[in-house]
CSV table of C-alpha atoms in Angstrom, one decimal:
chain,number,residue,atom,x,y,z
A,1238,MET,CA,162.0,-153.9,-48.4
A,1239,ASP,CA,162.3,-155.9,-51.7
A,1240,GLU,CA,162.0,-152.6,-53.6
A,1241,THR,CA,164.9,-151.1,-51.6
A,1242,LEU,CA,167.1,-154.0,-52.4
A,1243,GLU,CA,166.3,-153.6,-56.2
A,1244,ILE,CA,167.0,-150.1,-56.1
A,1245,ASP,CA,170.4,-150.6,-54.2
A,1246,THR,CA,171.4,-153.3,-56.5
A,1247,VAL,CA,171.1,-151.1,-59.6
A,1248,PRO,CA,174.6,-150.5,-60.8
A,1249,ARG,CA,175.6,-146.8,-61.0
A,1250,PRO,CA,177.4,-145.3,-63.9
A,1251,PRO,CA,181.1,-144.4,-63.1
A,1252,LYS,CA,181.6,-140.7,-62.3
A,1253,LYS,CA,183.5,-138.8,-65.0
A,1254,ASN,CA,186.6,-137.2,-63.9
A,1255,ARG,CA,185.9,-133.6,-64.2
A,1256,LYS,CA,188.5,-130.9,-63.8
A,1257,LYS,CA,187.7,-128.4,-61.0
A,1258,LYS,CA,186.8,-124.9,-62.5
A,1259,LYS,CA,189.2,-122.3,-61.4
A,1260,GLN,CA,187.3,-119.7,-59.2
A,1261,PRO,CA,187.0,-116.3,-61.2
A,1262,ILE,CA,188.6,-113.4,-59.6
A,1263,THR,CA,185.9,-111.2,-58.5
A,1264,TRP,CA,185.8,-108.2,-56.4
A,1265,ARG,CA,183.9,-110.1,-53.7
A,1266,LEU,CA,187.0,-112.6,-53.8
A,1267,ILE,CA,189.5,-109.6,-53.5
A,1268,LYS,CA,187.6,-108.1,-50.7
A,1269,SER,CA,187.5,-111.6,-48.7
A,1270,GLN,CA,191.3,-111.7,-49.0
A,1271,ASN,CA,192.1,-108.1,-48.3
A,1272,GLN,CA,194.3,-108.8,-45.4
A,1273,LEU,CA,196.8,-111.0,-47.5
A,1274,ILE,CA,196.8,-108.3,-50.0
A,1275,TRP,CA,197.8,-105.7,-47.8
A,1276,MET,CA,200.4,-108.1,-46.2
A,1277,SER,CA,201.8,-108.5,-49.8
A,1278,VAL,CA,202.0,-104.8,-50.6
A,1279,PRO,CA,205.5,-104.2,-48.9
A,1280,LEU,CA,206.9,-107.1,-50.8
A,1281,MET,CA,205.6,-106.1,-54.1
A,1282,LEU,CA,206.7,-102.6,-53.6
A,1283,TYR,CA,210.3,-104.0,-52.9
A,1284,ILE,CA,210.3,-106.0,-56.0
A,1285,ILE,CA,209.1,-103.3,-58.1
A,1286,LEU,CA,211.7,-100.7,-56.7
A,1287,PHE,CA,214.7,-102.9,-56.7
A,1288,ALA,CA,214.0,-105.5,-59.6
A,1289,TYR,CA,211.9,-103.6,-62.2
A,1290,VAL,CA,212.8,-99.9,-62.0
A,1291,PRO,CA,216.5,-100.5,-62.5
A,1292,VAL,CA,215.7,-102.3,-65.7
A,1293,TRP,CA,215.3,-98.8,-67.1
A,1294,GLY,CA,219.1,-98.4,-66.9
A,1295,TRP,CA,219.5,-101.1,-69.6
A,1296,THR,CA,218.8,-98.5,-72.0
A,1297,MET,CA,222.4,-97.3,-71.6
A,1298,ALA,CA,223.5,-100.4,-73.3
A,1299,PHE,CA,222.1,-99.1,-76.7
A,1300,GLN,CA,223.6,-95.7,-76.2
A,1301,ASN,CA,226.8,-93.7,-76.1
A,1302,TYR,CA,226.0,-92.8,-72.6
A,1303,ARG,CA,227.4,-89.6,-71.0
A,1304,PRO,CA,226.4,-88.7,-67.3
A,1305,ALA,CA,226.2,-85.0,-68.0
A,1306,LYS,CA,223.6,-85.4,-70.7
A,1307,SER,CA,219.7,-86.1,-70.3
A,1308,PHE,CA,218.1,-89.2,-71.6
A,1309,PHE,CA,216.9,-87.1,-74.8
A,1310,GLU,CA,220.3,-85.9,-75.4
A,1311,GLN,CA,222.0,-89.2,-75.3
A,1312,GLU,CA,223.4,-90.6,-78.5
A,1313,TRP,CA,221.8,-94.0,-79.7
A,1314,VAL,CA,224.1,-96.5,-81.2
A,1315,GLY,CA,222.0,-99.6,-81.4
A,1316,PHE,CA,223.9,-102.9,-80.8
A,1317,LYS,CA,227.2,-101.4,-81.1
A,1318,GLN,CA,228.3,-102.2,-77.5
A,1319,PHE,CA,227.1,-105.7,-77.9
A,1320,ARG,CA,229.0,-106.1,-81.0
A,1321,PHE,CA,232.2,-104.7,-79.6
A,1322,LEU,CA,231.6,-107.2,-76.3
A,1323,PHE,CA,231.5,-110.4,-78.5
A,1324,THR,CA,234.5,-109.4,-80.5
A,1325,ASP,CA,236.5,-108.4,-77.5
A,1326,ASP,CA,239.3,-111.0,-76.5
A,1327,ASN,CA,239.2,-109.7,-72.9
A,1328,PHE,CA,235.4,-110.4,-72.6
A,1329,ILE,CA,235.9,-114.0,-74.1
A,1330,ARG,CA,238.5,-114.5,-71.7
A,1331,VAL,CA,236.3,-113.1,-68.8
A,1332,LEU,CA,233.5,-115.4,-70.0
A,1333,ARG,CA,235.6,-118.7,-70.0
A,1334,ASN,CA,236.8,-117.9,-66.4
A,1335,THR,CA,233.3,-117.2,-65.3
A,1336,VAL,CA,231.8,-120.3,-67.0
A,1337,ALA,CA,234.6,-122.5,-65.5
A,1338,MET,CA,234.6,-121.2,-62.0
A,1339,GLY,CA,230.7,-121.4,-62.1
A,1340,LEU,CA,230.9,-125.1,-63.1
A,1341,ILE,CA,233.5,-126.2,-60.5
A,1342,ASN,CA,231.5,-124.2,-57.7
A,1343,LEU,CA,228.2,-126.0,-58.9
A,1344,VAL,CA,229.7,-129.5,-59.2
A,1345,LEU,CA,231.9,-129.3,-56.0
A,1346,GLY,CA,229.1,-127.5,-54.1
A,1347,PHE,CA,226.4,-130.1,-54.9
A,1348,VAL,CA,228.6,-133.2,-54.4
A,1349,THR,CA,230.0,-132.2,-51.2
A,1350,ALA,CA,226.7,-131.0,-49.7
A,1351,ILE,CA,224.8,-134.2,-50.5
A,1352,VAL,CA,227.7,-136.4,-49.5
A,1353,LEU,CA,227.9,-134.4,-45.9
A,1354,ALA,CA,224.2,-134.5,-45.5
A,1355,LEU,CA,224.1,-138.5,-46.1
A,1356,LEU,CA,227.1,-138.9,-43.6
A,1357,LEU,CA,225.4,-136.7,-41.0
A,1358,ASN,CA,222.4,-138.5,-41.3
A,1359,GLU,CA,224.2,-141.8,-40.2
A,1360,ILE,CA,225.5,-140.3,-37.0
A,1361,LYS,CA,223.5,-141.7,-34.3
A,1362,LYS,CA,224.8,-139.8,-31.4
A,1363,VAL,CA,222.8,-136.4,-31.5
A,1364,LEU,CA,225.3,-134.3,-29.6
A,1365,TRP,CA,228.2,-135.4,-32.0
A,1366,LYS,CA,225.8,-134.8,-34.9
A,1367,ARG,CA,225.1,-131.2,-33.9
A,1368,THR,CA,228.7,-130.5,-33.1
A,1369,VAL,CA,229.9,-131.5,-36.6
A,1370,GLN,CA,226.9,-129.8,-38.2
A,1371,THR,CA,227.5,-126.4,-36.3
A,1372,ILE,CA,231.4,-126.5,-37.1
A,1373,SER,CA,230.6,-127.1,-40.7
A,1374,TYR,CA,228.1,-124.0,-41.4
A,1375,LEU,CA,229.7,-121.5,-39.2
A,1376,PRO,CA,232.1,-120.4,-42.1
A,1377,HIS,CA,228.8,-119.3,-43.9
A,1378,PHE,CA,228.6,-116.4,-41.4
A,1379,LEU,CA,232.2,-115.1,-42.3
A,1380,SER,CA,232.5,-112.4,-44.7
A,1381,TRP,CA,234.6,-113.0,-47.9
A,1382,ILE,CA,237.0,-110.4,-46.6
A,1383,ILE,CA,237.8,-112.8,-43.5
A,1384,VAL,CA,237.8,-116.1,-45.7
A,1385,THR,CA,240.0,-114.7,-48.3
A,1386,GLY,CA,242.4,-113.5,-45.4
A,1387,ILE,CA,242.4,-117.0,-44.1
A,1388,VAL,CA,243.0,-118.7,-47.4
A,1389,ALA,CA,245.7,-116.3,-48.3
A,1390,THR,CA,247.5,-117.0,-44.8
A,1391,SER,CA,247.1,-120.7,-45.4
A,1392,LEU,CA,248.6,-120.6,-48.7
A,1393,SER,CA,251.5,-118.4,-47.8
A,1394,ILE,CA,255.1,-119.4,-48.6
A,1395,ASN,CA,256.6,-118.3,-45.3
A,1396,ASP,CA,254.3,-120.1,-42.9
A,1397,GLY,CA,251.3,-121.2,-44.6
A,1398,ILE,CA,249.8,-124.4,-43.1
A,1399,VAL,CA,249.2,-125.9,-46.7
A,1400,ASN,CA,252.9,-125.7,-47.5
A,1401,ILE,CA,254.1,-127.0,-44.3
A,1402,VAL,CA,251.9,-130.0,-44.2
A,1403,LEU,CA,252.7,-131.0,-47.8
A,1404,MET,CA,256.4,-130.6,-47.1
A,1405,LYS,CA,256.2,-132.7,-43.9
A,1406,LEU,CA,254.4,-135.5,-46.0
A,1407,HIS,CA,257.2,-135.2,-48.6
A,1408,LEU,CA,254.7,-134.3,-51.3
A,1409,ILE,CA,256.6,-131.3,-52.4
A,1410,LYS,CA,260.3,-130.3,-51.9
A,1411,GLU,CA,259.8,-126.5,-51.6
A,1412,PRO,CA,257.0,-124.1,-50.9
A,1413,ILE,CA,254.5,-123.5,-53.9
A,1414,LEU,CA,253.5,-119.9,-54.8
A,1415,TRP,CA,249.7,-121.0,-54.9
A,1416,LEU,CA,248.3,-117.5,-55.6
A,1417,SER,CA,250.8,-116.6,-58.0
A,1418,GLU,CA,250.2,-119.4,-60.7
A,1419,GLY,CA,247.0,-119.3,-62.6
A,1420,LYS,CA,246.7,-123.0,-62.9
A,1421,TYR,CA,245.9,-123.4,-59.3
A,1422,PHE,CA,243.4,-120.4,-59.1
A,1423,TRP,CA,240.3,-122.0,-60.2
A,1424,GLY,CA,240.8,-124.9,-57.7
A,1425,ILE,CA,241.4,-122.5,-54.8
A,1426,VAL,CA,238.3,-120.5,-55.7
A,1427,GLY,CA,236.3,-123.8,-55.7
A,1428,ALA,CA,237.9,-125.1,-52.4
A,1429,SER,CA,237.2,-121.6,-50.8
A,1430,HIS,CA,233.4,-121.8,-51.7
A,1431,VAL,CA,233.1,-125.6,-50.4
A,1432,TRP,CA,234.7,-124.9,-47.1
A,1433,LYS,CA,232.5,-121.6,-46.7
A,1434,GLU,CA,229.2,-123.0,-48.0
A,1435,VAL,CA,229.1,-126.8,-47.6
A,1436,GLY,CA,227.7,-126.8,-44.2
A,1437,TRP,CA,224.9,-124.3,-44.9
A,1438,ASN,CA,224.0,-126.0,-48.3
A,1439,THR,CA,223.6,-129.3,-46.2
A,1440,ILE,CA,220.8,-128.0,-44.1
A,1441,ILE,CA,218.2,-128.2,-46.7
A,1442,TYR,CA,219.3,-131.9,-47.5
A,1443,LEU,CA,219.1,-132.9,-43.9
A,1444,ALA,CA,215.6,-131.4,-43.6
A,1445,ALA,CA,214.6,-133.4,-46.8
A,1446,ILE,CA,215.9,-136.5,-45.2
A,1447,ALA,CA,214.3,-135.9,-41.8
A,1448,SER,CA,210.8,-136.1,-43.9
A,1449,ILE,CA,211.3,-139.6,-45.2
A,1450,ASP,CA,209.2,-142.2,-43.7
A,1451,PRO,CA,211.3,-144.3,-41.2
A,1452,ALA,CA,209.3,-147.3,-42.1
A,1453,LEU,CA,211.1,-147.3,-45.5
A,1454,TYR,CA,214.4,-147.8,-43.7
A,1455,GLU,CA,212.8,-150.5,-41.5
A,1456,ALA,CA,211.6,-152.4,-44.4
A,1457,ALA,CA,215.1,-152.1,-46.1
A,1458,GLU,CA,216.8,-153.4,-43.1
A,1459,ILE,CA,214.6,-156.5,-43.0
A,1460,ASP,CA,215.5,-157.1,-46.4
A,1461,GLY,CA,219.1,-157.3,-45.5
A,1462,ALA,CA,220.2,-153.7,-46.7
A,1463,ASN,CA,223.1,-152.3,-45.1
A,1464,ARG,CA,223.9,-148.7,-44.4
A,1465,TYR,CA,225.2,-148.0,-47.9
A,1466,LYS,CA,222.3,-149.8,-49.6
A,1467,LYS,CA,219.8,-147.7,-47.6
A,1468,MET,CA,221.7,-144.6,-48.6
A,1469,MET,CA,221.5,-145.6,-52.2
A,1470,TYR,CA,217.9,-147.0,-52.3
A,1471,VAL,CA,216.0,-145.2,-49.7
A,1472,THR,CA,217.7,-141.9,-48.8
A,1473,LEU,CA,218.7,-140.7,-52.3
A,1474,PRO,CA,215.4,-141.3,-53.9
A,1475,GLY,CA,213.6,-139.6,-51.1
A,1476,ILE,CA,215.5,-136.3,-51.7
A,1477,LYS,CA,215.6,-136.6,-55.3
A,1478,ALA,CA,212.8,-133.9,-55.9
A,1479,THR,CA,215.0,-131.6,-53.6
A,1480,ILE,CA,218.0,-132.2,-55.5
A,1481,VAL,CA,216.5,-131.6,-58.8
A,1482,ILE,CA,215.0,-128.3,-57.7
A,1483,LEU,CA,218.1,-127.0,-56.2
A,1484,MET,CA,220.1,-128.1,-59.4
A,1485,ILE,CA,217.6,-126.3,-61.7
A,1486,MET,CA,218.1,-123.0,-59.5
A,1487,SER,CA,221.9,-123.5,-59.3
A,1488,ILE,CA,222.1,-123.7,-63.2
A,1489,GLY,CA,220.2,-120.5,-63.5
A,1490,HIS,CA,223.2,-119.0,-61.3
A,1491,LEU,CA,226.0,-120.6,-63.3
A,1492,LEU,CA,227.4,-117.2,-64.3
A,1493,GLU,CA,227.3,-116.1,-60.6
A,1494,ALA,CA,230.7,-117.5,-60.2
A,1495,GLY,CA,231.4,-114.9,-57.5
A,1496,PHE,CA,233.0,-111.4,-57.1
A,1497,GLU,CA,234.6,-110.9,-53.8
A,1498,VAL,CA,236.9,-114.2,-53.7
A,1499,GLN,CA,238.2,-113.4,-57.3
A,1500,TYR,CA,238.8,-109.6,-56.7
A,1501,LEU,CA,240.4,-110.2,-53.2
A,1502,LEU,CA,242.5,-113.2,-54.1
A,1503,GLY,CA,243.3,-112.1,-57.7
A,1504,ASN,CA,246.7,-110.3,-58.6
A,1505,GLY,CA,248.5,-109.2,-61.6
A,1506,LEU,CA,250.1,-112.8,-61.9
A,1507,VAL,CA,246.7,-114.5,-62.1
A,1508,VAL,CA,244.5,-111.9,-63.6
A,1509,ASP,CA,244.0,-113.9,-66.7
A,1510,TRP,CA,242.4,-116.7,-64.6
A,1511,ALA,CA,240.8,-114.6,-62.0
A,1512,GLU,CA,238.7,-112.1,-63.7
A,1513,THR,CA,234.9,-112.7,-64.1
A,1514,ILE,CA,232.1,-110.8,-65.7
A,1515,ASP,CA,231.4,-108.9,-62.6
A,1516,ILE,CA,235.1,-107.7,-62.3
A,1517,PHE,CA,234.8,-106.8,-66.0
A,1518,VAL,CA,231.7,-104.7,-65.4
A,1519,LEU,CA,233.2,-102.9,-62.5
A,1520,LYS,CA,236.4,-102.4,-64.4
A,1521,TYR,CA,234.8,-100.7,-67.5
A,1522,GLY,CA,232.0,-99.2,-65.7
A,1523,LEU,CA,233.6,-97.5,-62.7
A,1524,ALA,CA,237.4,-97.6,-63.3
A,1525,GLN,CA,237.2,-96.5,-67.1
A,1526,GLY,CA,233.7,-94.7,-67.0
A,1527,ASN,CA,232.2,-96.8,-70.1
A,1528,TYR,CA,228.9,-97.2,-68.5
A,1529,SER,CA,227.4,-98.5,-71.8
A,1530,LEU,CA,229.7,-101.4,-72.2
A,1531,ALA,CA,229.5,-102.4,-68.6
A,1532,THR,CA,225.6,-102.4,-68.9
A,1533,ALA,CA,225.8,-104.6,-72.1
A,1534,GLY,CA,227.9,-107.1,-70.1
A,1535,GLY,CA,225.3,-107.1,-67.2
A,1536,ILE,CA,222.4,-107.8,-69.6
A,1537,PHE,CA,224.3,-110.5,-71.5
A,1538,LYS,CA,224.8,-112.2,-67.9
A,1539,THR,CA,221.2,-111.8,-66.9
A,1540,VAL,CA,219.8,-112.9,-70.5
A,1541,VAL,CA,222.1,-116.1,-70.4
A,1542,SER,CA,221.2,-116.9,-66.7
A,1543,VAL,CA,217.5,-116.8,-67.5
A,1544,THR,CA,217.9,-118.7,-70.7
A,1545,LEU,CA,219.9,-121.4,-68.7
A,1546,LEU,CA,217.1,-121.5,-66.0
A,1547,LEU,CA,214.3,-122.1,-68.7
A,1548,MET,CA,216.4,-124.7,-70.4
A,1549,ALA,CA,217.0,-126.8,-67.2
A,1550,ASN,CA,213.4,-126.5,-66.2
A,1551,GLY,CA,212.3,-127.8,-69.8
A,1552,ILE,CA,214.7,-130.6,-69.6
A,1553,SER,CA,213.4,-131.6,-66.0
A,1554,LYS,CA,209.9,-131.4,-67.3
A,1555,ARG,CA,210.6,-133.6,-70.5
A,1556,LEU,CA,212.3,-136.2,-68.2
A,1557,GLY,CA,209.4,-136.3,-65.9
A,1558,GLU,CA,211.2,-134.8,-62.9
A,1559,GLU,CA,210.2,-132.1,-60.6
A,1560,ARG,CA,210.4,-128.6,-62.0
A,1561,LEU,CA,210.6,-125.0,-60.8
A,1562,LEU,CA,208.2,-123.3,-63.0
């Protein structure tokens, strides 16, 4: 009995924190997971066919491409298309429009989605909450053809609801040609994106809010926090990781300012504010047959998007926040 006590009271050395060794990939491991591998084959084929095989077409940006000639008969011009691209005043204007509308969509989309999620979370009546949420995300399922038609009708000078309401409120004296003045175009595009996507973007924030421990709200209420303080000190910190991840992804898509809404709402009077890189590629690629210049524009957009994504991910990592990669 005494020996047992002596043995038990002997201090044991602390265990060293050893990193788990990664399990090596062997044929036995692959064979044990063959069902998962076969399930991933269709997805891998889809990615290869539609994401990697088309990259072969990037070679057109370094050629004076002619469709009638084979690959080996094409004239190679190096970076001539890119030099023309960066010295072309039209492309600089298009780049300005793309960045401006991309930033507007990014800021408005984030702010409105987070605010709407916070407000919906405070609604206690489930029926009213579901009704508001359903109404807010239904426009997501409408095509841009329908949305732009609604926007154009609402902004019409004859019977547009926007002009009628503003004149009834005595904010304007006569109808405004909203779609004929460039200074209004970026704001119209941003408002259209918010109306169409705000409800859909809110869903993921509501899911993140639902995962917050209710005990945190109870503790905050005991400490005397009102609704606004609980939003500030409980809800927002609880969904911060989700906000950061979505922000990184959205920054990577900054140049995805849109195509349909600008193409459908744009006209000759606002062309200097409406054209984006996607419209530029369509204009030169299909309308004028300059496939090489259009491909160079597409490559520029892709490279910048990947660079922005990596930069945003790196900055988030340095700040100690969640990161995508």
